[in-house]
Amino acid sequence: MLALTLGCSHPGLTFSPEKFRPKRSFCVCANGFPSFLPEDVDNIKDTFARNLAQRIERLPVQVPFLKTSIMSSCVRPVMQGRTDPVVLLHGFDSSVLEWRYVYPLLEEAGVDAWAIDILGWGFSDLESRPLCDVASKRNHLYQLWKSYIKKPMILVGPSLGAAVAIDFVIYHPEAVSKLVLIDASVYAEGTREMSTLPRPFAYAGVSSAVALLKSVPLRYYVNNLAFKNLSFDVSMDWMKIGRLHCLHPWWEDATVNFMMNGGYNVIPLIKQRLHVSCKMRRYAQYPSVKKPRSVADFIIQFAQEASGQLSPFDSASDITYHHQALTL
């Protein structure tokens, strides 16, 4: 198993010209967006976000903890590539739209790329209010992989998505050929303190915190902290993109359920600290948005190396490569 924690150019990937158009499992509105997306999607101006949002579909995923399937949101490739499937997860309280700038670059290079919403976030149909704890998220991802992807994947996890990826590969190593961890948030101990409080107090506290996550002022403020020198219009637009999934009626219940159950703590699963394999000094946070070309080039080259050996880099690239950076 190889793991990289997050740039470089690529010569391009070879891929089959055969295309397939997946059957859509939803209605499309006159504006081109899937009908299950919140109506506010039409207020988003970012072309890349709009284009990717129009590609989102829901696939039925049967999980053992529910009698009915979960209609699970994702973006599927429209072109069959010759690399291992590349599966893009997202960070905490986010969605596939996090990949709006990277996904088209991967697709352009012929990468067999999937962007998948982690159970409890994104745009899946959670009307039934399923459990959204760590085990449920893991099981849901596995069942989606087993039903649709069906072969070892390169699993890409940014921020908290890195913890999701590590937790997943521990339990299902046969499903993952390589890991790419970007700005990995894997050394936090989750929200276990909340899970030990008396439930009424814990629920009240978590619910208040989660409700705050949805607020426009907080989202706008955090957006401006993360992304400097944005115009007011762009900052507001990116806030709308990041907040869109919160407008589903089940979002708060799903997020509270996750936090009440302790969140992710993968520290005991890591026997050796992860090495930083690609240092992007000026873009430590949100590199998929701040530096999409570098992130895409990195993933493309990594996917291209079937043997797991990257070609030598120019010393100016500021990249170090580590075999078995994550000992499983």
GROMACS .gro file of N, CA and C in nm, residues 151-284:
model
  402
  151LYS      N    1  -1.352  -0.229  -0.859
  151LYS     CA    2  -1.211  -0.264  -0.870
  151LYS      C    3  -1.129  -0.169  -0.784
  152PRO      N    4  -1.007  -0.209  -0.746
  152PRO     CA    5  -0.928  -0.126  -0.655
  152PRO      C    6  -0.915   0.018  -0.704
  153MET      N    7  -0.930   0.111  -0.611
  153MET     CA    8  -0.933   0.252  -0.647
  153MET      C    9  -0.819   0.328  -0.581
  154ILE      N   10  -0.785   0.440  -0.642
  154ILE     CA   11  -0.697   0.538  -0.579
  154ILE      C   12  -0.789   0.631  -0.501
  155LEU      N   13  -0.780   0.626  -0.371
  155LEU     CA   14  -0.872   0.700  -0.285
  155LEU      C   15  -0.807   0.831  -0.241
  156VAL      N   16  -0.872   0.942  -0.274
  156VAL     CA   17  -0.818   1.075  -0.247
  156VAL      C   18  -0.898   1.140  -0.135
  157GLY      N   19  -0.830   1.176  -0.026
  157GLY     CA   20  -0.899   1.235   0.088
  157GLY      C   21  -0.836   1.366   0.131
  158PRO      N   22  -0.907   1.478   0.119
  158PRO     CA   23  -0.857   1.606   0.170
  158PRO      C   24  -0.910   1.633   0.310
  159SER      N   25  -0.828   1.695   0.393
  159SER     CA   26  -0.871   1.737   0.525
  159SER      C   27  -0.932   1.618   0.602
  160LEU      N   28  -1.053   1.630   0.652
  160LEU     CA   29  -1.115   1.518   0.724
  160LEU      C   30  -1.137   1.399   0.633
  161GLY      N   31  -1.147   1.423   0.503
  161GLY     CA   32  -1.159   1.313   0.408
  161GLY      C   33  -1.041   1.218   0.413
  162ALA      N   34  -0.925   1.268   0.459
  162ALA     CA   35  -0.809   1.181   0.478
  162ALA      C   36  -0.834   1.080   0.588
  163ALA      N   37  -0.899   1.124   0.696
  163ALA     CA   38  -0.935   1.031   0.804
  163ALA      C   39  -1.037   0.929   0.755
  164VAL      N   40  -1.132   0.975   0.673
  164VAL     CA   41  -1.230   0.883   0.614
  164VAL      C   42  -1.159   0.777   0.531
  165ALA      N   43  -1.060   0.821   0.451
  165ALA     CA   44  -0.987   0.729   0.364
  165ALA      C   45  -0.906   0.627   0.444
  166ILE      N   46  -0.838   0.673   0.549
  166ILE     CA   47  -0.757   0.582   0.631
  166ILE      C   48  -0.846   0.481   0.702
  167ASP      N   49  -0.954   0.529   0.761
  167ASP     CA   50  -1.048   0.438   0.827
  167ASP      C   51  -1.100   0.334   0.728
  168PHE      N   52  -1.130   0.378   0.607
  168PHE     CA   53  -1.186   0.287   0.506
  168PHE      C   54  -1.085   0.180   0.466
  169VAL      N   55  -0.961   0.220   0.439
  169VAL     CA   56  -0.863   0.123   0.388
  169VAL      C   57  -0.823   0.021   0.494
  170ILE      N   58  -0.834   0.058   0.622
  170ILE     CA   59  -0.805  -0.037   0.729
  170ILE      C   60  -0.902  -0.154   0.724
  171TYR      N   61  -1.028  -0.123   0.699
  171TYR     CA   62  -1.133  -0.226   0.699
  171TYR      C   63  -1.151  -0.292   0.563
  172HIS      N   64  -1.119  -0.222   0.456
  172HIS     CA   65  -1.142  -0.275   0.321
  172HIS      C   66  -1.019  -0.254   0.233
  173PRO      N   67  -0.906  -0.314   0.268
  173PRO     CA   68  -0.783  -0.293   0.190
  173PRO      C   69  -0.794  -0.343   0.047
  174GLU      N   70  -0.882  -0.440   0.024
  174GLU     CA   71  -0.897  -0.493  -0.113
  174GLU      C   72  -0.958  -0.392  -0.208
  175ALA      N   73  -1.021  -0.288  -0.153
  175ALA     CA   74  -1.089  -0.188  -0.236
  175ALA      C   75  -0.998  -0.073  -0.276
  176VAL      N   76  -0.880  -0.064  -0.215
  176VAL     CA   77  -0.794   0.054  -0.236
  176VAL      C   78  -0.656   0.010  -0.283
  177SER      N   79  -0.611   0.068  -0.395
  177SER     CA   80  -0.477   0.039  -0.444
  177SER      C   81  -0.376   0.140  -0.392
  178LYS      N   82  -0.417   0.266  -0.379
  178LYS     CA   83  -0.329   0.373  -0.332
  178LYS      C   84  -0.411   0.478  -0.258
  179LEU      N   85  -0.342   0.552  -0.174
  179LEU     CA   86  -0.404   0.665  -0.104
  179LEU      C   87  -0.336   0.794  -0.144
  180VAL      N   88  -0.413   0.899  -0.159
  180VAL     CA   89  -0.360   1.034  -0.174
  180VAL      C   90  -0.427   1.118  -0.065
  181LEU      N   91  -0.348   1.169   0.026
  181LEU     CA   92  -0.401   1.246   0.138
  181LEU      C   93  -0.357   1.391   0.124
  182ILE      N   94  -0.452   1.482   0.119
  182ILE     CA   95  -0.424   1.623   0.093
  182ILE      C   96  -0.459   1.705   0.217
  183ASP      N   97  -0.360   1.781   0.266
  183ASP     CA   98  -0.385   1.864   0.384
  183ASP      C   99  -0.455   1.780   0.491
  184ALA      N  100  -0.396   1.663   0.519
  184ALA     CA  101  -0.463   1.560   0.597
  184ALA      C  102  -0.490   1.603   0.741
  185SER      N  103  -0.615   1.586   0.782
  185SER     CA  104  -0.655   1.611   0.921
  185SER      C  105  -0.679   1.475   0.986
  186VAL      N  106  -0.570   1.414   1.036
  186VAL     CA  107  -0.579   1.276   1.084
  186VAL      C  108  -0.528   1.258   1.227
  187TYR      N  109  -0.483   1.365   1.289
  187TYR     CA  110  -0.427   1.351   1.423
  187TYR      C  111  -0.515   1.414   1.531
  188ALA      N  112  -0.638   1.447   1.495
  188ALA     CA  113  -0.735   1.493   1.595
  188ALA      C  114  -0.809   1.372   1.652
  189GLU      N  115  -0.861   1.387   1.772
  189GLU     CA  116  -0.926   1.275   1.840
  189GLU      C  117  -1.077   1.280   1.828
  190GLY      N  118  -1.126   1.340   1.722
  190GLY     CA  119  -1.269   1.341   1.697
  190GLY      C  120  -1.345   1.427   1.797
  191THR      N  121  -1.470   1.390   1.821
  191THR     CA  122  -1.555   1.465   1.914
  191THR      C  123  -1.597   1.376   2.030
  192ARG      N  124  -1.504   1.293   2.076
  192ARG     CA  125  -1.540   1.191   2.175
  192ARG      C  126  -1.590   1.251   2.306
  193GLU      N  127  -1.544   1.374   2.342
  193GLU     CA  128  -1.593   1.436   2.466
  193GLU      C  129  -1.744   1.454   2.460
  194MET      N  130  -1.795   1.491   2.343
  194MET     CA  131  -1.938   1.512   2.329
  194MET      C  132  -2.015   1.382   2.349
  195SER      N  133  -1.955   1.272   2.305
  195SER     CA  134  -2.024   1.143   2.315
  195SER      C  135  -2.032   1.093   2.459
  196THR      N  136  -1.954   1.153   2.550
  196THR     CA  137  -1.956   1.109   2.690
  196THR      C  138  -2.045   1.196   2.778
  197LEU      N  139  -2.093   1.308   2.724
  197LEU     CA  140  -2.181   1.396   2.802
  197LEU      C  141  -2.321   1.336   2.811
  198PRO      N  142  -2.399   1.375   2.913
  198PRO     CA  143  -2.540   1.335   2.917
  198PRO      C  144  -2.607   1.376   2.786
  199ARG      N  145  -2.682   1.285   2.729
  199ARG     CA  146  -2.732   1.306   2.594
  199ARG      C  147  -2.811   1.436   2.575
  200PRO      N  148  -2.901   1.474   2.666
  200PRO     CA  149  -2.976   1.599   2.643
  200PRO      C  150  -2.884   1.721   2.634
  201PHE      N  151  -2.782   1.727   2.722
  201PHE     CA  152  -2.690   1.840   2.720
  201PHE      C  153  -2.603   1.836   2.594
  202ALA      N  154  -2.554   1.717   2.563
  202ALA     CA  155  -2.469   1.703   2.445
  202ALA      C  156  -2.545   1.740   2.319
  203TYR      N  157  -2.669   1.692   2.309
  203TYR     CA  158  -2.749   1.718   2.189
  203TYR      C  159  -2.776   1.867   2.174
  204ALA      N  160  -2.808   1.932   2.285
  204ALA     CA  161  -2.835   2.076   2.280
  204ALA      C  162  -2.711   2.153   2.236
  205GLY      N  163  -2.595   2.116   2.291
  205GLY     CA  164  -2.472   2.185   2.255
  205GLY      C  165  -2.432   2.161   2.111
  206VAL      N  166  -2.439   2.036   2.068
  206VAL     CA  167  -2.402   2.002   1.931
  206VAL      C  168  -2.498   2.065   1.832
  207SER      N  169  -2.626   2.061   1.863
  207SER     CA  170  -2.726   2.119   1.773
  207SER      C  171  -2.702   2.268   1.752
  208SER      N  172  -2.668   2.337   1.860
  208SER     CA  173  -2.640   2.481   1.850
  208SER      C  174  -2.518   2.506   1.763
  209ALA      N  175  -2.413   2.425   1.783
  209ALA     CA  176  -2.291   2.442   1.704
  209ALA      C  177  -2.317   2.412   1.557
  210VAL      N  178  -2.393   2.308   1.530
  210VAL     CA  179  -2.423   2.269   1.393
  210VAL      C  180  -2.508   2.376   1.324
  211ALA      N  181  -2.606   2.429   1.396
  211ALA     CA  182  -2.689   2.535   1.339
  211ALA      C  183  -2.605   2.655   1.301
  212LEU      N  184  -2.502   2.683   1.381
  212LEU     CA  185  -2.413   2.795   1.352
  212LEU      C  186  -2.335   2.771   1.222
  213LEU      N  187  -2.301   2.644   1.195
  213LEU     CA  188  -2.228   2.612   1.072
  213LEU      C  189  -2.306   2.655   0.947
  214LYS      N  190  -2.436   2.660   0.960
  214LYS     CA  191  -2.521   2.691   0.845
  214LYS      C  192  -2.537   2.842   0.823
  215SER      N  193  -2.500   2.921   0.922
  215SER     CA  194  -2.528   3.064   0.915
  215SER      C  195  -2.445   3.133   0.807
  216VAL      N  196  -2.509   3.224   0.737
  216VAL     CA  197  -2.442   3.298   0.629
  216VAL      C  198  -2.327   3.383   0.681
  217PRO      N  199  -2.344   3.460   0.790
  217PRO     CA  200  -2.232   3.541   0.839
  217PRO      C  201  -2.108   3.459   0.873
  218LEU      N  202  -2.128   3.344   0.942
  218LEU     CA  203  -2.013   3.261   0.978
  218LEU      C  204  -1.946   3.204   0.855
  219ARG      N  205  -2.024   3.152   0.762
  219ARG     CA  206  -1.967   3.096   0.640
  219ARG      C  207  -1.889   3.202   0.562
  220TYR      N  208  -1.945   3.320   0.554
  220TYR     CA  209  -1.878   3.429   0.482
  220TYR      C  210  -1.748   3.467   0.552
  221TYR      N  211  -1.751   3.475   0.684
  221TYR     CA  212  -1.632   3.511   0.761
  221TYR      C  213  -1.522   3.406   0.743
  222VAL      N  214  -1.557   3.280   0.757
  222VAL     CA  215  -1.459   3.172   0.742
  222VAL      C  216  -1.403   3.169   0.600
  223ASN      N  217  -1.489   3.196   0.503
  223ASN     CA  218  -1.445   3.199   0.364
  223ASN      C  219  -1.338   3.306   0.343
  224ASN      N  220  -1.358   3.422   0.404
  224ASN     CA  221  -1.261   3.530   0.390
  224ASN      C  222  -1.132   3.503   0.464
  225LEU      N  223  -1.139   3.426   0.572
  225LEU     CA  224  -1.016   3.386   0.641
  225LEU      C  225  -0.934   3.290   0.557
  226ALA      N  226  -1.003   3.199   0.490
  226ALA     CA  227  -0.935   3.094   0.413
  226ALA      C  228  -0.884   3.145   0.279
  227PHE      N  229  -0.958   3.235   0.217
  227PHE     CA  230  -0.923   3.282   0.083
  227PHE      C  231  -0.905   3.433   0.086
  228LYS      N  232  -0.781   3.476   0.074
  228LYS     CA  233  -0.750   3.618   0.081
  228LYS      C  234  -0.773   3.686  -0.055
  229ASN      N  235  -0.798   3.815  -0.048
  229ASN     CA  236  -0.805   3.901  -0.167
  229ASN      C  237  -0.915   3.861  -0.265
  230LEU      N  238  -1.023   3.806  -0.213
  230LEU     CA  239  -1.138   3.778  -0.300
  230LEU      C  240  -1.229   3.900  -0.303
  231SER      N  241  -1.289   3.923  -0.418
  231SER     CA  242  -1.388   4.029  -0.425
  231SER      C  243  -1.511   3.987  -0.345
  232PHE      N  244  -1.594   4.084  -0.310
  232PHE     CA  245  -1.714   4.054  -0.233
  232PHE      C  246  -1.803   3.955  -0.309
  233ASP      N  247  -1.820   3.977  -0.439
  233ASP     CA  248  -1.908   3.891  -0.519
  233ASP      C  249  -1.857   3.747  -0.523
  234VAL      N  250  -1.726   3.731  -0.543
  234VAL     CA  251  -1.670   3.596  -0.550
  234VAL      C  252  -1.679   3.528  -0.414
  235SER      N  253  -1.648   3.601  -0.309
  235SER     CA  254  -1.655   3.544  -0.175
  235SER      C  255  -1.797   3.499  -0.141
  236MET      N  256  -1.895   3.580  -0.176
  236MET     CA  257  -2.034   3.543  -0.152
  236MET      C  258  -2.072   3.420  -0.233
  237ASP      N  259  -2.024   3.413  -0.356
  237ASP     CA  260  -2.056   3.299  -0.443
  237ASP      C  261  -1.996   3.171  -0.388
  238TRP      N  262  -1.871   3.177  -0.343
  238TRP     CA  263  -1.807   3.058  -0.286
  238TRP      C  264  -1.875   3.017  -0.156
  239MET      N  265  -1.923   3.115  -0.080
  239MET     CA  266  -1.998   3.083   0.041
  239MET      C  267  -2.124   3.006   0.006
  240LYS      N  268  -2.193   3.048  -0.100
  240LYS     CA  269  -2.315   2.979  -0.143
  240LYS      C  270  -2.284   2.836  -0.187
  241ILE      N  271  -2.171   2.817  -0.253
  241ILE     CA  272  -2.131   2.683  -0.298
  241ILE      C  273  -2.107   2.593  -0.176
  242GLY      N  274  -2.031   2.643  -0.080
  242GLY     CA  275  -1.998   2.564   0.038
  242GLY      C  276  -2.117   2.536   0.128
  243ARG      N  277  -2.218   2.620   0.120
  243ARG     CA  278  -2.334   2.609   0.209
  243ARG      C  279  -2.451   2.535   0.144
  244LEU      N  280  -2.445   2.509   0.016
  244LEU     CA  281  -2.561   2.459  -0.058
  244LEU      C  282  -2.617   2.330   0.002
  245HIS      N  283  -2.531   2.236   0.037
  245HIS     CA  284  -2.579   2.107   0.089
  245HIS      C  285  -2.648   2.122   0.224
  246CYS      N  286  -2.617   2.231   0.297
  246CYS     CA  287  -2.679   2.254   0.429
  246CYS      C  288  -2.828   2.284   0.418
  247LEU      N  289  -2.875   2.313   0.298
  247LEU     CA  290  -3.015   2.351   0.280
  247LEU      C  291  -3.108   2.231   0.270
  248HIS      N  292  -3.052   2.110   0.266
  248HIS     CA  293  -3.137   1.991   0.273
  248HIS      C  294  -3.195   1.979   0.414
  249PRO      N  295  -3.319   1.936   0.428
  249PRO     CA  296  -3.383   1.932   0.561
  249PRO      C  297  -3.319   1.834   0.658
  250TRP      N  298  -3.244   1.736   0.610
  250TRP     CA  299  -3.184   1.635   0.697
  250TRP      C  300  -3.040   1.667   0.734
  251TRP      N  301  -2.985   1.775   0.681
  251TRP     CA  302  -2.844   1.805   0.703
  251TRP      C  303  -2.810   1.817   0.852
  252GLU      N  304  -2.890   1.892   0.925
  252GLU     CA  305  -2.859   1.915   1.066
  252GLU      C  306  -2.863   1.784   1.145
  253ASP      N  307  -2.965   1.703   1.123
  253ASP     CA  308  -2.976   1.575   1.195
  253ASP      C  309  -2.856   1.486   1.165
  254ALA      N  310  -2.815   1.482   1.038
  254ALA     CA  311  -2.704   1.395   0.998
  254ALA      C  312  -2.573   1.441   1.062
  255THR      N  313  -2.551   1.572   1.065
  255THR     CA  314  -2.426   1.624   1.121
  255THR      C  315  -2.423   1.608   1.273
  256VAL      N  316  -2.536   1.632   1.338
  256VAL     CA  317  -2.545   1.611   1.483
  256VAL      C  318  -2.519   1.465   1.516
  257ASN      N  319  -2.577   1.375   1.439
  257ASN     CA  320  -2.558   1.231   1.462
  257ASN      C  321  -2.411   1.193   1.453
  258PHE      N  322  -2.342   1.246   1.354
  258PHE     CA  323  -2.199   1.219   1.337
  258PHE      C  324  -2.119   1.268   1.457
  259MET      N  325  -2.143   1.391   1.498
  259MET     CA  326  -2.066   1.449   1.608
  259MET      C  327  -2.099   1.386   1.742
  260MET      N  328  -2.225   1.350   1.761
  260MET     CA  329  -2.266   1.286   1.887
  260MET      C  330  -2.203   1.148   1.904
  261ASN      N  331  -2.167   1.086   1.793
  261ASN     CA  332  -2.111   0.951   1.799
  261ASN      C  333  -1.958   0.950   1.799
  262GLY      N  334  -1.898   1.067   1.819
  262GLY     CA  335  -1.754   1.070   1.843
  262GLY      C  336  -1.668   1.113   1.727
  263GLY      N  337  -1.723   1.120   1.606
  263GLY     CA  338  -1.643   1.162   1.492
  263GLY      C  339  -1.531   1.065   1.459
  264TYR      N  340  -1.430   1.113   1.387
  264TYR     CA  341  -1.318   1.028   1.345
  264TYR      C  342  -1.199   1.042   1.439
  265ASN      N  343  -1.145   0.929   1.479
  265ASN     CA  344  -1.019   0.924   1.552
  265ASN      C  345  -0.939   0.807   1.495
  266VAL      N  346  -0.852   0.838   1.399
  266VAL     CA  347  -0.775   0.732   1.332
  266VAL      C  348  -0.633   0.722   1.386
  267ILE      N  349  -0.603   0.798   1.491
  267ILE     CA  350  -0.467   0.795   1.546
  267ILE      C  351  -0.423   0.653   1.582
  268PRO      N  352  -0.507   0.573   1.649
  268PRO     CA  353  -0.464   0.437   1.683
  268PRO      C  354  -0.440   0.349   1.560
  269LEU      N  355  -0.495   0.388   1.445
  269LEU     CA  356  -0.481   0.307   1.325
  269LEU      C  357  -0.351   0.335   1.251
  270ILE      N  358  -0.285   0.443   1.288
  270ILE     CA  359  -0.163   0.482   1.218
  270ILE      C  360  -0.043   0.439   1.299
  271LYS      N  361   0.033   0.345   1.248
  271LYS     CA  362   0.148   0.293   1.320
  271LYS      C  363   0.273   0.379   1.298
  272GLN      N  364   0.271   0.456   1.192
  272GLN     CA  365   0.384   0.542   1.160
  272GLN      C  366   0.328   0.674   1.110
  273ARG      N  367   0.383   0.784   1.158
  273ARG     CA  368   0.330   0.914   1.117
  273ARG      C  369   0.343   0.931   0.966
  274LEU      N  370   0.243   0.997   0.909
  274LEU     CA  371   0.244   1.020   0.765
  274LEU      C  372   0.352   1.122   0.730
  275HIS      N  373   0.419   1.097   0.620
  275HIS     CA  374   0.517   1.192   0.571
  275HIS      C  375   0.450   1.295   0.481
  276VAL      N  376   0.502   1.416   0.481
  276VAL     CA  377   0.454   1.516   0.387
  276VAL      C  378   0.528   1.493   0.257
  277SER      N  379   0.457   1.453   0.153
  277SER     CA  380   0.521   1.413   0.030
  277SER      C  381   0.521   1.523  -0.075
  278CYS      N  382   0.434   1.620  -0.060
  278CYS     CA  383   0.433   1.731  -0.154
  278CYS      C  384   0.403   1.858  -0.076
  279LYS      N  385   0.501   1.944  -0.065
  279LYS     CA  386   0.484   2.066   0.014
  279LYS      C  387   0.445   2.181  -0.078
  280MET      N  388   0.327   2.235  -0.054
  280MET     CA  389   0.280   2.349  -0.131
  280MET      C  390   0.275   2.466  -0.034
  281ARG      N  391   0.386   2.535  -0.021
  281ARG     CA  392   0.407   2.626   0.091
  281ARG      C  393   0.301   2.735   0.102
  282ARG      N  394   0.260   2.788  -0.009
  282ARG     CA  395   0.170   2.903  -0.005
  282ARG      C  396   0.024   2.861  -0.012
  283TYR      N  397  -0.002   2.733  -0.025
  283TYR     CA  398  -0.139   2.689  -0.044
  283TYR      C  399  -0.171   2.574   0.050
  284ALA      N  400  -0.139   2.592   0.177
  284ALA     CA  401  -0.155   2.482   0.272
  284ALA      C  402  -0.300   2.442   0.289
   0.00000   0.00000   0.00000
